[in-house]
Amino acid sequence: MIEIRGLSKAYRGQDGSQVQALADVDLTVRDNEFLTVLGPSGCGKTTMLKMIAGLIPWDEGSIAIDGVEVDGPGPERAMVFQNFALLPWATVLDNVAFGLEMRGVGKAERHERARELVTTVGLAGFETKRPGELSGGMQQRVGLARALAVQPKVLLMDEPFGAVDEQTRRLLQEELLAIWEHNRVTVVFITHSMEEAVLLGDRVVLMSARPGQISEIVDVPLERPRSSDVGGLERSSEYSEITAHLWERLREMHAEHGRVGGIAS
Ligand SMILES: Nc1ncnc2c1ncn2[C@@H]1O[C@H](COP(=O)(O)OP(=O)(O)OP(=O)(O)O)[C@@H](O)[C@H]1O
Ligand SMILES: [Mg+2]
């Protein structure tokens, strides 16, 4: 369980100005839950995720994972970045094995584990390629395999499919769901897409900007497993009801703030 309590963060700009990125955020992420986070550009989604990852400090509040306060990165958490963040000079296999290497796992063992994961994410045959030789969708598969390699309890995903085309995105969504259905871990998944938030999540956290706060948490009672027919879910009446509700909330936020940047369905 991830418990976020009273989390606040202000960035101080070089010109002396201050941006309140997060203000008094409370959020509990349940064990093995798939939580999606939706909100306008600049509402503090990445900031919150990096804090859970232990990559940046905060001003006030606390984050605890299974009762242990977050104080820097840890082996039980892995992050998948929007821009892939792969090592350009290393092969697919070495990229996937990177986290294991950092943990001192021997070459034979880490390559064996990496090979399995490369197959899991559909990249068998590409083990010796470099990231520059891969498409965006393939690079993101490497990013996902690299995160999974360390067998994290918590998978933190920051708009992982934001940079790929729609067809690839749908395939990656189905693959991620299939992997998660097979081996449930706690997932916090940030997206700009309302559709994606609803199709993947057990709950959707809706954030508002200036300052970044949680506006609402919406349950998604769509049945699982969902990986085999994500497209079919979109045609269900439950899906329409949830997305209609989210649109209403986003419209209200738009009226309150005058602008909802970056939201797309
Ligand atoms: N390193 C930084 N220095 C100063 N301000 C920052 C920094 N990182 C983020 N901010 C500011 O904090 C706020 C929240 O940023 P954050 O990146 O968390 O938003 P986001 O919700 O992830 O946005 P997007 O959807 O565009 O990725 C924004 O106003 C941003 O300008
Ligand atoms: Mg972001």
mmCIF file of C-alpha atoms and ligand atoms in Angstrom:
data_model
loop_
_atom_site.group_PDB
_atom_site.id
_atom_site.type_symbol
_atom_site.label_atom_id
_atom_site.label_comp_id
_atom_site.label_asym_id
_atom_site.label_seq_id
_atom_site.Cartn_x
_atom_site.Cartn_y
_atom_site.Cartn_z
ATOM 1 C CA MET A 1 0.000 0.000 0.000
ATOM 2 C CA ILE A 2 1.202 3.478 -0.850
ATOM 3 C CA GLU A 3 0.054 6.162 1.583
ATOM 4 C CA ILE A 4 0.479 9.781 0.570
ATOM 5 C CA ARG A 5 -0.450 12.286 3.256
ATOM 6 C CA GLY A 6 -0.478 16.090 3.081
ATOM 7 C CA LEU A 7 2.032 16.128 0.257
ATOM 8 C CA SER A 8 3.051 19.630 -0.860
ATOM 9 C CA LYS A 9 5.750 20.884 -3.165
ATOM 10 C CA ALA A 10 6.676 24.301 -4.503
ATOM 11 C CA TYR A 11 9.312 24.768 -7.196
ATOM 12 C CA ARG A 12 11.336 27.958 -7.000
ATOM 13 C CA GLY A 13 12.165 29.341 -10.427
ATOM 14 C CA GLN A 14 15.507 30.941 -11.244
ATOM 15 C CA ASP A 15 13.720 34.300 -11.506
ATOM 16 C CA GLY A 16 12.606 33.934 -7.897
ATOM 17 C CA SER A 17 9.016 33.048 -8.747
ATOM 18 C CA GLN A 18 7.343 30.126 -7.044
ATOM 19 C CA VAL A 19 5.077 27.446 -8.502
ATOM 20 C CA GLN A 20 2.935 25.436 -6.110
ATOM 21 C CA ALA A 21 3.146 22.121 -7.960
ATOM 22 C CA LEU A 22 1.270 20.083 -5.336
ATOM 23 C CA ALA A 23 -0.808 21.255 -2.396
ATOM 24 C CA ASP A 24 -1.850 18.967 0.438
ATOM 25 C CA VAL A 25 -2.355 15.798 -1.591
ATOM 26 C CA ASP A 26 -3.769 12.747 0.190
ATOM 27 C CA LEU A 27 -3.922 9.481 -1.718
ATOM 28 C CA THR A 28 -3.911 5.808 -0.843
ATOM 29 C CA VAL A 29 -2.947 3.285 -3.509
ATOM 30 C CA ARG A 30 -4.084 -0.227 -2.639
ATOM 31 C CA ASP A 31 -1.927 -3.308 -3.014
ATOM 32 C CA ASN A 32 -1.915 -4.663 -6.575
ATOM 33 C CA GLU A 33 -4.254 -1.943 -7.723
ATOM 34 C CA PHE A 34 -4.024 -0.427 -11.196
ATOM 35 C CA LEU A 35 -4.466 3.279 -10.466
ATOM 36 C CA THR A 36 -4.587 5.765 -13.314
ATOM 37 C CA VAL A 37 -3.999 9.494 -12.880
ATOM 38 C CA LEU A 38 -5.573 12.017 -15.201
ATOM 39 C CA GLY A 39 -5.261 15.782 -15.138
ATOM 40 C CA PRO A 40 -4.386 18.891 -17.099
ATOM 41 C CA SER A 41 -0.843 19.664 -18.100
ATOM 42 C CA GLY A 42 1.109 21.124 -15.193
ATOM 43 C CA CYS A 43 -1.128 19.793 -12.402
ATOM 44 C CA GLY A 44 1.775 17.959 -10.797
ATOM 45 C CA LYS A 45 1.352 14.394 -12.036
ATOM 46 C CA THR A 46 5.015 13.827 -12.895
ATOM 47 C CA THR A 47 6.063 15.623 -9.714
ATOM 48 C CA MET A 48 3.953 13.254 -7.615
ATOM 49 C CA LEU A 49 5.214 10.156 -9.428
ATOM 50 C CA LYS A 50 8.871 11.176 -9.078
ATOM 51 C CA MET A 51 8.295 11.693 -5.376
ATOM 52 C CA ILE A 52 6.837 8.194 -5.004
ATOM 53 C CA ALA A 53 9.905 6.961 -6.906
ATOM 54 C CA GLY A 54 12.086 8.828 -4.413
ATOM 55 C CA LEU A 55 13.716 10.886 -7.168
ATOM 56 C CA ILE A 56 12.837 14.360 -5.871
ATOM 57 C CA PRO A 57 12.197 15.812 -2.403
ATOM 58 C CA TRP A 58 8.994 17.464 -1.177
ATOM 59 C CA ASP A 59 8.290 20.320 1.217
ATOM 60 C CA GLU A 60 5.612 18.908 3.456
ATOM 61 C CA GLY A 61 3.785 15.661 4.054
ATOM 62 C CA SER A 62 4.792 12.035 3.792
ATOM 63 C CA ILE A 63 4.855 9.047 1.474
ATOM 64 C CA ALA A 64 4.997 5.557 2.919
ATOM 65 C CA ILE A 65 5.120 2.226 1.119
ATOM 66 C CA ASP A 66 3.922 -0.686 3.226
ATOM 67 C CA GLY A 67 4.479 1.492 6.267
ATOM 68 C CA VAL A 68 8.049 2.480 5.364
ATOM 69 C CA GLU A 69 8.713 6.165 4.659
ATOM 70 C CA VAL A 70 10.084 6.906 1.196
ATOM 71 C CA ASP A 71 13.582 8.328 1.476
ATOM 72 C CA GLY A 72 15.143 7.984 -1.972
ATOM 73 C CA PRO A 73 14.757 5.319 -4.669
ATOM 74 C CA GLY A 74 14.301 1.691 -3.659
ATOM 75 C CA PRO A 75 14.420 -1.754 -5.259
ATOM 76 C CA GLU A 76 10.674 -2.299 -4.796
ATOM 77 C CA ARG A 77 9.825 0.618 -7.122
ATOM 78 C CA ALA A 78 10.509 0.940 -10.867
ATOM 79 C CA MET A 79 9.638 3.788 -13.188
ATOM 80 C CA VAL A 80 8.803 3.860 -16.900
ATOM 81 C CA PHE A 81 9.342 7.269 -18.499
ATOM 82 C CA GLN A 82 7.511 8.867 -21.395
ATOM 83 C CA ASN A 83 10.740 9.494 -23.311
ATOM 84 C CA PHE A 84 11.922 5.895 -22.725
ATOM 85 C CA ALA A 85 15.207 7.012 -21.047
ATOM 86 C CA LEU A 86 17.172 4.087 -22.512
ATOM 87 C CA LEU A 87 20.955 3.835 -22.754
ATOM 88 C CA PRO A 88 21.609 4.647 -26.441
ATOM 89 C CA TRP A 89 24.896 2.773 -26.679
ATOM 90 C CA ALA A 90 23.683 -0.416 -25.019
ATOM 91 C CA THR A 91 21.850 -3.299 -26.686
ATOM 92 C CA VAL A 92 18.204 -4.119 -25.978
ATOM 93 C CA LEU A 93 19.345 -6.977 -23.767
ATOM 94 C CA ASP A 94 21.735 -4.800 -21.756
ATOM 95 C CA ASN A 95 19.127 -2.071 -21.414
ATOM 96 C CA VAL A 96 16.638 -4.549 -20.008
ATOM 97 C CA ALA A 97 19.299 -6.034 -17.724
ATOM 98 C CA PHE A 98 20.505 -2.612 -16.549
ATOM 99 C CA GLY A 99 18.635 -2.557 -13.221
ATOM 100 C CA LEU A 100 19.838 -6.081 -12.455
ATOM 101 C CA GLU A 101 23.421 -5.077 -13.207
ATOM 102 C CA MET A 102 23.040 -2.155 -10.784
ATOM 103 C CA ARG A 103 21.976 -4.700 -8.196
ATOM 104 C CA GLY A 104 25.040 -6.828 -8.749
ATOM 105 C CA VAL A 105 23.315 -9.740 -10.517
ATOM 106 C CA GLY A 106 25.873 -11.732 -12.548
ATOM 107 C CA LYS A 107 25.944 -11.485 -16.340
ATOM 108 C CA ALA A 108 24.603 -14.953 -17.169
ATOM 109 C CA GLU A 109 21.709 -14.658 -14.760
ATOM 110 C CA ARG A 110 20.736 -11.132 -15.750
ATOM 111 C CA HIS A 111 20.873 -11.961 -19.446
ATOM 112 C CA GLU A 112 18.694 -14.995 -18.902
ATOM 113 C CA ARG A 113 16.090 -12.926 -17.046
ATOM 114 C CA ALA A 114 16.359 -10.121 -19.626
ATOM 115 C CA ARG A 115 15.843 -12.601 -22.486
ATOM 116 C CA GLU A 116 12.611 -13.829 -20.919
ATOM 117 C CA LEU A 117 11.313 -10.301 -20.545
ATOM 118 C CA VAL A 118 12.302 -9.293 -24.064
ATOM 119 C CA THR A 119 10.089 -12.157 -25.223
ATOM 120 C CA THR A 120 7.287 -11.160 -22.819
ATOM 121 C CA VAL A 121 7.115 -7.682 -24.341
ATOM 122 C CA GLY A 122 7.219 -9.049 -27.891
ATOM 123 C CA LEU A 123 10.777 -8.153 -28.880
ATOM 124 C CA ALA A 124 12.343 -11.589 -29.333
ATOM 125 C CA GLY A 125 14.914 -11.335 -32.108
ATOM 126 C CA PHE A 126 15.852 -7.737 -31.282
ATOM 127 C CA GLU A 127 18.150 -8.515 -28.322
ATOM 128 C CA THR A 128 21.303 -7.171 -29.978
ATOM 129 C CA LYS A 129 19.797 -4.007 -31.496
ATOM 130 C CA ARG A 130 20.498 -0.530 -30.119
ATOM 131 C CA PRO A 131 17.596 1.786 -29.114
ATOM 132 C CA GLY A 132 18.255 4.031 -32.140
ATOM 133 C CA GLU A 133 17.390 1.105 -34.420
ATOM 134 C CA LEU A 134 13.945 0.667 -32.847
ATOM 135 C CA SER A 135 10.607 2.415 -33.314
ATOM 136 C CA GLY A 136 9.098 4.445 -30.461
ATOM 137 C CA GLY A 137 6.717 1.652 -29.546
ATOM 138 C CA MET A 138 9.558 -0.856 -29.466
ATOM 139 C CA GLN A 139 11.672 1.436 -27.331
ATOM 140 C CA GLN A 140 8.823 1.739 -24.877
ATOM 141 C CA ARG A 141 8.570 -2.058 -24.750
ATOM 142 C CA VAL A 142 12.249 -2.070 -23.771
ATOM 143 C CA GLY A 143 11.485 0.520 -21.078
ATOM 144 C CA LEU A 144 8.695 -1.665 -19.736
ATOM 145 C CA ALA A 145 10.838 -4.813 -19.796
ATOM 146 C CA ARG A 146 13.634 -2.953 -18.003
ATOM 147 C CA ALA A 147 11.213 -1.871 -15.256
ATOM 148 C CA LEU A 148 9.767 -5.379 -14.907
ATOM 149 C CA ALA A 149 13.227 -6.979 -14.778
ATOM 150 C CA VAL A 150 13.815 -5.909 -11.190
ATOM 151 C CA GLN A 151 10.491 -7.486 -10.158
ATOM 152 C CA PRO A 152 9.143 -4.347 -8.532
ATOM 153 C CA LYS A 153 6.165 -4.312 -6.181
ATOM 154 C CA VAL A 154 5.299 -0.861 -7.475
ATOM 155 C CA LEU A 155 5.376 0.111 -11.139
ATOM 156 C CA LEU A 156 5.329 3.865 -11.766
ATOM 157 C CA MET A 157 4.443 4.816 -15.330
ATOM 158 C CA ASP A 158 4.550 8.407 -16.590
ATOM 159 C CA GLU A 159 2.547 8.635 -19.820
ATOM 160 C CA PRO A 160 4.391 5.586 -21.123
ATOM 161 C CA PHE A 161 2.382 5.357 -24.337
ATOM 162 C CA GLY A 162 2.116 9.080 -25.004
ATOM 163 C CA ALA A 163 4.750 9.123 -27.717
ATOM 164 C CA VAL A 164 3.503 6.252 -29.889
ATOM 165 C CA ASP A 165 0.850 6.056 -32.586
ATOM 166 C CA GLU A 166 -2.689 5.007 -31.748
ATOM 167 C CA GLN A 167 -2.477 1.444 -33.052
ATOM 168 C CA THR A 168 0.762 0.751 -31.207
ATOM 169 C CA ARG A 169 -0.714 2.327 -28.127
ATOM 170 C CA ARG A 170 -3.657 -0.063 -28.191
ATOM 171 C CA LEU A 171 -1.311 -3.048 -28.544
ATOM 172 C CA LEU A 172 0.864 -1.818 -25.689
ATOM 173 C CA GLN A 173 -2.210 -1.279 -23.497
ATOM 174 C CA GLU A 174 -3.336 -4.849 -24.141
ATOM 175 C CA GLU A 175 0.159 -6.213 -23.496
ATOM 176 C CA LEU A 176 0.520 -4.255 -20.282
ATOM 177 C CA LEU A 177 -2.871 -5.490 -19.078
ATOM 178 C CA ALA A 178 -1.964 -9.074 -19.949
ATOM 179 C CA ILE A 179 1.339 -8.812 -18.071
ATOM 180 C CA TRP A 180 -0.364 -7.228 -15.070
ATOM 181 C CA GLU A 181 -3.218 -9.773 -15.079
ATOM 182 C CA HIS A 182 -0.618 -12.536 -15.013
ATOM 183 C CA ASN A 183 1.543 -10.960 -12.331
ATOM 184 C CA ARG A 184 -0.283 -8.313 -10.341
ATOM 185 C CA VAL A 185 1.787 -5.488 -8.973
ATOM 186 C CA THR A 186 0.725 -2.050 -7.782
ATOM 187 C CA VAL A 187 0.639 0.299 -10.765
ATOM 188 C CA VAL A 188 0.404 4.093 -10.777
ATOM 189 C CA PHE A 189 -0.119 5.075 -14.402
ATOM 190 C CA ILE A 190 -0.238 8.705 -15.553
ATOM 191 C CA THR A 191 -1.978 9.567 -18.770
ATOM 192 C CA HIS A 192 -3.408 12.482 -20.698
ATOM 193 C CA SER A 193 -6.011 10.209 -22.235
ATOM 194 C CA MET A 194 -9.343 9.790 -20.473
ATOM 195 C CA GLU A 195 -10.013 6.729 -22.597
ATOM 196 C CA GLU A 196 -6.762 5.108 -21.488
ATOM 197 C CA ALA A 197 -7.342 6.033 -17.830
ATOM 198 C CA VAL A 198 -10.728 4.277 -17.829
ATOM 199 C CA LEU A 199 -9.734 1.245 -19.916
ATOM 200 C CA LEU A 200 -6.730 0.406 -17.746
ATOM 201 C CA GLY A 201 -7.593 1.564 -14.257
ATOM 202 C CA ASP A 202 -9.390 0.123 -11.247
ATOM 203 C CA ARG A 203 -9.797 3.749 -10.191
ATOM 204 C CA VAL A 204 -9.109 7.024 -11.959
ATOM 205 C CA VAL A 205 -7.610 9.870 -9.947
ATOM 206 C CA LEU A 206 -8.619 13.202 -11.405
ATOM 207 C CA MET A 207 -6.231 16.034 -10.563
ATOM 208 C CA SER A 208 -6.724 19.774 -10.935
ATOM 209 C CA ALA A 209 -4.072 22.415 -11.471
ATOM 210 C CA ARG A 210 -2.852 25.550 -9.721
ATOM 211 C CA PRO A 211 -2.247 24.268 -7.183
ATOM 212 C CA GLY A 212 -2.063 20.572 -8.031
ATOM 213 C CA GLN A 213 -4.688 18.761 -6.021
ATOM 214 C CA ILE A 214 -6.821 15.659 -6.212
ATOM 215 C CA SER A 215 -10.209 16.670 -7.463
ATOM 216 C CA GLU A 216 -11.975 13.330 -7.463
ATOM 217 C CA ILE A 217 -11.384 9.588 -7.493
ATOM 218 C CA VAL A 218 -13.667 7.606 -9.795
ATOM 219 C CA ASP A 219 -14.198 3.843 -9.506
ATOM 220 C CA VAL A 220 -14.034 1.857 -12.740
ATOM 221 C CA PRO A 221 -16.224 -1.222 -12.289
ATOM 222 C CA LEU A 222 -15.450 -2.669 -15.752
ATOM 223 C CA GLU A 223 -14.855 -6.387 -15.439
ATOM 224 C CA ARG A 224 -11.442 -8.004 -15.673
ATOM 225 C CA PRO A 225 -9.539 -9.481 -17.348
ATOM 226 C CA ARG A 226 -9.667 -6.724 -19.930
ATOM 227 C CA SER A 227 -6.603 -7.499 -22.029
ATOM 228 C CA SER A 228 -8.347 -9.675 -24.596
ATOM 229 C CA ASP A 229 -10.872 -7.103 -25.757
ATOM 230 C CA VAL A 230 -10.010 -3.545 -24.848
ATOM 231 C CA GLY A 231 -11.877 -2.279 -27.899
ATOM 232 C CA GLY A 232 -15.062 -4.117 -26.817
ATOM 233 C CA LEU A 233 -15.005 -2.379 -23.440
ATOM 234 C CA GLU A 234 -15.229 0.966 -25.160
ATOM 235 C CA ARG A 235 -18.621 -0.038 -26.537
ATOM 236 C CA SER A 236 -20.069 -0.972 -23.123
ATOM 237 C CA SER A 237 -22.598 1.232 -21.351
ATOM 238 C CA GLU A 238 -20.482 1.325 -18.142
ATOM 239 C CA TYR A 239 -17.611 2.767 -20.121
ATOM 240 C CA SER A 240 -19.858 5.472 -21.591
ATOM 241 C CA GLU A 241 -21.216 6.357 -18.154
ATOM 242 C CA ILE A 242 -17.796 6.724 -16.563
ATOM 243 C CA THR A 243 -16.339 8.767 -19.401
ATOM 244 C CA ALA A 244 -19.443 11.000 -19.485
ATOM 245 C CA HIS A 245 -18.990 11.653 -15.779
ATOM 246 C CA LEU A 246 -15.281 12.417 -16.208
ATOM 247 C CA TRP A 247 -16.025 14.796 -19.073
ATOM 248 C CA GLU A 248 -18.510 16.622 -16.862
ATOM 249 C CA ARG A 249 -15.914 17.002 -14.118
ATOM 250 C CA LEU A 250 -13.288 18.186 -16.589
ATOM 251 C CA ARG A 251 -15.731 20.733 -17.968
ATOM 252 C CA GLU A 252 -16.396 22.018 -14.443
ATOM 253 C CA MET A 253 -12.652 22.280 -13.854
ATOM 254 C CA HIS A 254 -12.362 24.166 -17.104
ATOM 255 C CA ALA A 255 -15.020 26.609 -15.952
ATOM 256 C CA GLU A 256 -13.295 27.038 -12.577
ATOM 257 C CA HIS A 257 -9.836 27.566 -13.979
ATOM 258 C CA GLY A 258 -10.668 28.999 -17.353
ATOM 259 C CA ARG A 259 -8.406 26.517 -19.076
ATOM 260 C CA VAL A 260 -7.754 22.781 -19.135
ATOM 261 C CA GLY A 261 -4.556 22.396 -21.062
ATOM 262 C CA GLY A 262 -3.480 19.151 -22.584
ATOM 263 C CA ILE A 263 -6.573 17.045 -21.953
ATOM 264 C CA ALA A 264 -7.457 14.817 -24.855
ATOM 265 C CA SER A 265 -9.746 11.847 -25.014
HETATM 266 N N1 LIG B 1 12.200 21.272 -12.184
HETATM 267 C C1 LIG B 1 11.225 22.190 -12.128
HETATM 268 N N2 LIG B 1 11.504 23.485 -11.841
HETATM 269 C C2 LIG B 1 10.526 24.413 -11.756
HETATM 270 N N3 LIG B 1 9.232 24.148 -11.955
HETATM 271 C C3 LIG B 1 8.879 22.895 -12.248
HETATM 272 C C4 LIG B 1 9.860 21.848 -12.362
HETATM 273 N N4 LIG B 1 9.219 20.691 -12.673
HETATM 274 C C5 LIG B 1 7.904 20.997 -12.752
HETATM 275 N N5 LIG B 1 7.693 22.313 -12.504
HETATM 276 C C6 LIG B 1 6.379 22.984 -12.475
HETATM 277 O O1 LIG B 1 5.534 22.303 -11.582
HETATM 278 C C7 LIG B 1 4.232 22.152 -12.109
HETATM 279 C C8 LIG B 1 3.874 20.676 -12.200
HETATM 280 O O2 LIG B 1 4.727 20.056 -13.147
HETATM 281 P P1 LIG B 1 4.599 18.510 -13.537
HETATM 282 O O3 LIG B 1 5.663 18.212 -14.503
HETATM 283 O O4 LIG B 1 4.545 17.708 -12.292
HETATM 284 O O5 LIG B 1 3.165 18.508 -14.216
HETATM 285 P P2 LIG B 1 2.433 17.354 -15.047
HETATM 286 O O6 LIG B 1 1.062 17.236 -14.448
HETATM 287 O O7 LIG B 1 3.267 16.140 -15.094
HETATM 288 O O8 LIG B 1 2.296 18.011 -16.488
HETATM 289 P P3 LIG B 1 2.291 17.284 -17.953
HETATM 290 O O9 LIG B 1 0.938 16.677 -18.066
HETATM 291 O O10 LIG B 1 2.477 18.420 -18.902
HETATM 292 O O11 LIG B 1 3.407 16.297 -17.975
HETATM 293 C C9 LIG B 1 4.239 22.878 -13.462
HETATM 294 O O12 LIG B 1 3.707 24.161 -13.281
HETATM 295 C C10 LIG B 1 5.702 22.953 -13.822
HETATM 296 O O13 LIG B 1 5.979 24.123 -14.557
HETATM 297 MG MG MG B 2 4.188 15.095 -16.640
#
